[in-house]
Coordinates of C-alpha atoms and ligand atoms in Angstrom, one line a residue:
L1 CA -36.5 10.2 -13.3
R2 CA -40.3 10.4 -12.6
A3 CA -41.5 10.5 -15.7
N4 CA -39.7 7.5 -16.8
F5 CA -41.1 6.1 -13.6
S6 CA -45.1 6.1 -15.3
V7 CA -44.0 5.3 -18.4
I8 CA -42.3 2.0 -17.5
Q9 CA -45.0 1.2 -15.3
K10 CA -48.0 1.5 -18.1
D11 CA -46.0 -0.3 -20.8
T12 CA -44.9 -3.5 -18.3
G13 CA -47.1 -3.3 -15.4
F14 CA -44.2 -5.2 -13.6
V15 CA -42.8 -3.7 -10.5
N16 CA -39.7 -6.2 -10.7
G17 CA -38.7 -4.7 -13.9
L18 CA -38.9 -1.4 -13.2
I19 CA -36.8 -1.1 -9.9
A20 CA -34.2 -2.8 -12.4
V21 CA -34.7 0.3 -15.3
L22 CA -34.6 2.7 -12.3
H23 CA -31.5 1.4 -11.1
D24 CA -30.0 1.4 -14.6
I25 CA -31.0 5.2 -14.9
T26 CA -29.9 6.3 -11.6
E27 CA -26.4 4.1 -12.2
Q28 CA -25.7 6.2 -15.5
E29 CA -26.8 9.3 -13.8
K30 CA -24.5 8.6 -11.3
I31 CA -21.8 8.0 -13.6
E32 CA -22.7 11.4 -15.4
M33 CA -22.6 13.2 -12.2
D34 CA -19.2 11.8 -11.4
R35 CA -17.8 13.4 -14.6
R36 CA -19.0 16.5 -14.4
E37 CA -18.0 17.0 -11.2
F38 CA -14.6 15.8 -11.8
V39 CA -14.4 18.2 -14.6
A40 CA -15.3 20.9 -12.5
N41 CA -12.8 20.0 -10.0
V42 CA -10.2 19.8 -12.6
S43 CA -11.0 23.0 -13.7
H44 CA -10.9 24.6 -10.6
E45 CA -7.7 23.1 -9.5
L46 CA -6.1 24.9 -12.4
R47 CA -8.0 27.9 -12.3
T48 CA -6.4 28.6 -8.7
P49 CA -3.0 28.4 -9.6
L50 CA -2.9 30.5 -12.4
T51 CA -5.0 33.4 -11.2
T52 CA -2.7 33.5 -8.7
M53 CA 0.2 33.4 -11.6
R54 CA -1.5 36.2 -13.2
S55 CA -1.7 38.6 -10.2
Y56 CA 2.0 37.8 -9.4
L57 CA 3.4 38.7 -13.1
E58 CA 1.0 41.3 -13.5
A59 CA 2.7 42.7 -10.5
L60 CA 6.1 42.1 -12.2
A61 CA 5.1 43.2 -15.4
E62 CA 4.1 46.5 -14.1
G63 CA 7.3 47.4 -12.0
A64 CA 8.1 44.9 -9.6
W65 CA 11.0 43.2 -11.7
Q66 CA 12.7 46.4 -10.5
D67 CA 12.6 45.7 -7.1
A68 CA 15.4 43.6 -6.3
D69 CA 13.4 42.6 -2.5
I70 CA 10.2 41.7 -3.9
A71 CA 10.6 40.2 -7.2
P72 CA 12.7 37.3 -6.4
H73 CA 9.9 36.2 -3.9
F74 CA 7.3 37.3 -6.7
L75 CA 9.0 34.7 -8.7
E76 CA 9.3 32.3 -6.6
V77 CA 5.2 31.9 -6.0
T78 CA 5.1 31.9 -10.0
Q79 CA 7.6 28.7 -9.8
T80 CA 5.7 27.2 -7.0
E81 CA 2.4 27.3 -8.8
T82 CA 3.5 26.1 -11.6
E83 CA 5.0 23.2 -10.1
R84 CA 2.0 22.4 -8.8
M85 CA 0.1 22.6 -12.1
I86 CA 2.8 19.8 -13.7
R87 CA 2.2 17.6 -10.6
L88 CA -1.5 17.7 -10.8
V89 CA -1.2 17.6 -14.1
N90 CA 0.7 14.5 -14.2
D91 CA -1.8 12.9 -11.6
L92 CA -4.2 13.1 -13.8
L93 CA -2.6 11.8 -16.8
Q94 CA -1.9 8.7 -14.6
L95 CA -5.2 8.4 -13.5
S96 CA -6.9 9.1 -17.1
K97 CA -4.1 6.0 -18.0
F98 CA -6.0 3.9 -15.1
D99 CA -9.7 4.8 -16.1
S100 CA -8.8 3.5 -20.1
R101 CA -6.8 0.5 -18.8
D102 CA -3.8 1.4 -20.6
Y103 CA -1.3 0.8 -18.2
Q104 CA 1.1 -2.5 -17.6
L105 CA 2.5 -3.5 -14.2
T106 CA 6.2 -4.7 -14.6
K107 CA 6.0 -7.0 -11.7
K108 CA 9.3 -8.4 -10.4
D109 CA 9.6 -10.8 -7.1
V110 CA 11.4 -8.9 -4.7
D111 CA 12.0 -8.6 -0.8
F112 CA 9.7 -6.4 0.3
T113 CA 11.4 -5.7 3.6
E114 CA 14.2 -4.8 1.9
F115 CA 12.0 -2.7 -0.4
F116 CA 10.4 -1.3 2.2
N117 CA 13.5 -0.5 4.6
R118 CA 14.9 1.2 1.6
I119 CA 11.8 3.9 1.1
I120 CA 12.2 4.5 5.0
D121 CA 15.6 5.2 4.9
R122 CA 15.5 7.6 2.0
F123 CA 12.8 9.7 4.1
E124 CA 14.9 9.3 7.3
M125 CA 17.6 10.7 5.9
T126 CA 15.6 13.7 3.8
K127 CA 13.3 14.6 6.7
S128 CA 13.3 17.9 8.2
Q129 CA 10.7 17.8 10.8
D130 CA 11.3 16.0 14.6
V131 CA 9.5 13.3 13.8
T132 CA 11.3 9.6 14.6
F133 CA 10.7 6.6 12.8
K134 CA 9.6 3.3 14.6
R135 CA 10.0 -0.2 12.1
K136 CA 8.2 -3.2 13.0
L137 CA 9.3 -5.4 10.2
P138 CA 10.5 -8.7 10.0
R139 CA 14.1 -9.4 10.0
Y140 CA 13.6 -12.0 7.2
P141 CA 13.0 -11.5 3.4
I142 CA 9.4 -11.5 2.2
Y143 CA 9.2 -12.4 -1.2
V144 CA 6.4 -10.7 -3.4
E145 CA 5.7 -9.5 -7.1
I146 CA 5.2 -6.1 -7.3
D147 CA 5.8 -3.4 -9.3
T148 CA 8.2 -1.7 -7.4
D149 CA 8.0 1.9 -9.5
K150 CA 4.0 2.1 -8.8
L151 CA 4.7 0.7 -5.0
T152 CA 7.4 3.2 -4.4
Q153 CA 5.0 6.1 -5.6
V154 CA 1.8 4.5 -3.1
I155 CA 4.1 4.2 -0.7
D156 CA 5.8 7.6 -0.8
N157 CA 2.7 9.7 -0.6
I158 CA 1.7 7.9 2.3
I159 CA 5.0 8.7 4.0
S160 CA 4.7 12.0 2.8
N161 CA 1.2 12.9 4.3
A162 CA 2.0 10.8 7.2
L163 CA 4.8 13.8 7.8
K164 CA 3.1 16.7 6.8
Y165 CA 0.6 15.4 9.2
S166 CA 3.1 15.0 11.9
P167 CA 3.4 17.1 15.2
E168 CA 6.8 17.9 16.0
G169 CA 8.2 15.1 17.9
G170 CA 6.1 12.9 16.4
Q171 CA 6.4 9.2 15.5
V172 CA 5.9 7.4 12.6
T173 CA 5.2 3.3 13.2
F174 CA 6.1 1.0 9.8
K175 CA 4.9 -2.1 10.2
V176 CA 4.6 -5.4 8.0
E177 CA 2.6 -8.3 9.1
E178 CA 2.2 -11.8 7.1
K179 CA -1.3 -13.0 6.9
S180 CA -2.2 -16.2 5.5
D181 CA -2.6 -15.1 1.7
K182 CA -1.5 -11.6 1.8
I183 CA 1.3 -9.0 3.6
E184 CA -0.4 -5.9 6.0
I185 CA 1.5 -3.1 5.3
S186 CA 0.7 0.0 7.7
I187 CA 1.9 3.1 8.5
R188 CA 0.9 5.1 11.4
D189 CA 1.2 8.6 12.7
Q190 CA 0.2 10.9 15.6
G191 CA -1.2 13.9 13.5
M192 CA -4.5 15.8 14.0
G193 CA -6.6 12.2 12.5
I194 CA -9.2 12.3 10.0
P195 CA -12.7 12.6 11.3
K196 CA -14.4 9.3 10.7
K197 CA -17.4 10.4 8.4
N198 CA -14.3 11.4 6.1
L199 CA -12.6 7.9 6.6
D200 CA -13.5 6.5 3.3
R201 CA -13.6 9.4 1.0
I202 CA -10.2 10.3 1.2
F203 CA -9.4 7.8 -1.5
E204 CA -11.4 9.3 -3.6
R205 CA -10.4 12.0 -6.6
F206 CA -9.7 15.6 -5.2
Y207 CA -11.1 14.2 -1.9
R208 CA -9.6 16.5 0.7
V209 CA -10.6 17.0 5.3
D210 CA -9.5 20.5 4.5
R211 CA -8.8 21.8 0.9
A212 CA -6.9 25.2 2.1
R213 CA -4.0 22.9 4.3
S214 CA -3.7 20.4 1.7
R215 CA -3.4 23.4 -1.2
K216 CA -1.0 25.1 1.4
M217 CA 1.3 22.1 1.2
G218 CA 1.0 21.5 -1.9
G219 CA -1.0 18.8 -2.3
T220 CA -3.1 17.9 -5.6
G221 CA -5.8 15.7 -3.7
L222 CA -5.1 12.8 -6.0
G223 CA -2.2 10.9 -4.0
L224 CA -4.4 8.2 -2.4
A225 CA -7.1 8.3 -5.2
I226 CA -3.8 7.1 -7.4
A227 CA -2.6 5.0 -4.5
K228 CA -6.0 3.1 -4.6
E229 CA -6.1 2.4 -8.0
M230 CA -2.2 1.3 -8.0
I231 CA -3.2 -1.0 -5.0
T232 CA -6.2 -2.4 -6.7
A233 CA -4.3 -3.3 -9.9
H234 CA -1.8 -5.2 -7.8
D235 CA -5.1 -7.5 -6.4
G236 CA -4.6 -5.7 -3.1
H237 CA -6.6 -3.5 -0.3
I238 CA -6.1 -0.1 0.7
W239 CA -8.5 1.4 3.7
A240 CA -7.3 4.0 7.2
T241 CA -8.2 4.3 10.5
S242 CA -8.0 7.3 12.6
V243 CA -8.6 8.8 15.9
E244 CA -9.4 12.5 15.9
G245 CA -6.7 14.1 18.0
K246 CA -4.4 11.2 18.0
G247 CA -3.4 10.0 14.6
T248 CA -3.9 8.3 11.4
T249 CA -2.8 4.7 10.0
I250 CA -3.0 4.0 6.4
F251 CA -3.2 0.2 5.6
F252 CA -2.1 -2.0 2.3
T253 CA -2.6 -5.7 1.3
L254 CA -0.4 -7.3 -1.4
P255 CA -1.3 -10.8 -2.3
Y256 CA 1.6 -13.0 -1.0
E257 CA 2.4 -17.0 -0.9
M258 CA 4.0 -17.8 1.9
S259 CA 6.1 -20.6 0.9
Q260 CA 8.4 -23.4 2.4
E261 CA 11.5 -21.6 2.8
D262 CA 10.1 -18.4 4.1
D263 CA 8.4 -19.8 6.7
W264 CA 11.4 -19.5 9.2
S265 CA 8.9 -20.0 12.0
Ligands
ADP1 P1 -3.2 16.0 -0.7 O1 -2.6 16.1 -2.3 O2 -4.2 16.8 -0.1 O3 -2.3 14.9 0.7 P2 -4.3 12.8 -0.7 O4 -5.1 11.9 -1.8 O5 -2.6 12.3 -0.7 O6 -4.4 14.2 -1.5 O7 -4.7 12.6 0.6 C1 -6.0 13.2 0.8 C2 -6.8 13.8 1.7 O8 -6.7 13.0 2.8 C3 -5.6 14.9 2.4 O9 -6.1 16.1 2.4 C4 -6.2 14.8 3.9 O10 -7.0 15.8 4.0 C5 -6.5 13.3 4.2 N1 -5.1 12.8 4.7 C6 -4.4 11.9 3.7 N2 -3.9 11.2 5.1 C7 -3.5 11.5 6.0 C8 -3.0 12.1 7.2 N3 -1.9 11.0 7.6 N4 -3.5 12.4 8.4 C9 -4.7 13.5 8.2 N5 -5.2 13.6 7.2 C10 -4.7 12.8 6.1

């Protein structure tokens, strides 16, 4: 970078032009650095489950398969790791589609209140933890144009995280608020929270506050990065607020036109 600096200065003599060129170079370098880091991350994320599987398979091949007490457990580990790799590769494929803009939203007009309630119902029916759900949703329909499959994936991911990090007896609060030209959806938990300095980074690919913990829970570290791509594709925003030790809230918005019929107030 410094070498470029002096050459450019000699040719042009203009400091203004020099700043622009420097900026260009660092931008390109940053893209290249991000790319390398991404490839390193992917390799690492795949190597971890693969080496685990290799050890377990080796042990099985060396005789553990004959041991009725341990063989089922060893097979289960290899199965879990295989499933994680499938999840990871699916997530990567999805992100690569976003990167190459090779995706289409199949939007429909849906009542968001009903759509959201159904997803919450599904989690409420199947959750195994002692966590209570609180809904602060309008009692009337709110029509938005969304790709329901993609939005389901976004919301599933946020709720799964909220449950993962909820303490026993905790509460998860779901909220939908109408703003002038958008609706704001939030999902709040009472979990461990996220340190302020890490808050924006949770939407980055492979970023986890606690790598070991995320892995143990089967996470790929890509869920919120995908959520961000999907919300952005819907012209919305996604962000988080958090207080350490108190809990986390994930917010996102969707464009919304309040029509005459919708305005019940
Ligand atoms: P993961 O597969 O690790 O869950 P995500 O992209 O969904 O990946 O989330 C990225 C990271 O953000 C998580 O590893 C975790 O550190 C943090 N995170 C996400 N949601 C929460 C939450 N509700 N409470 C605390 N930390 C969270």
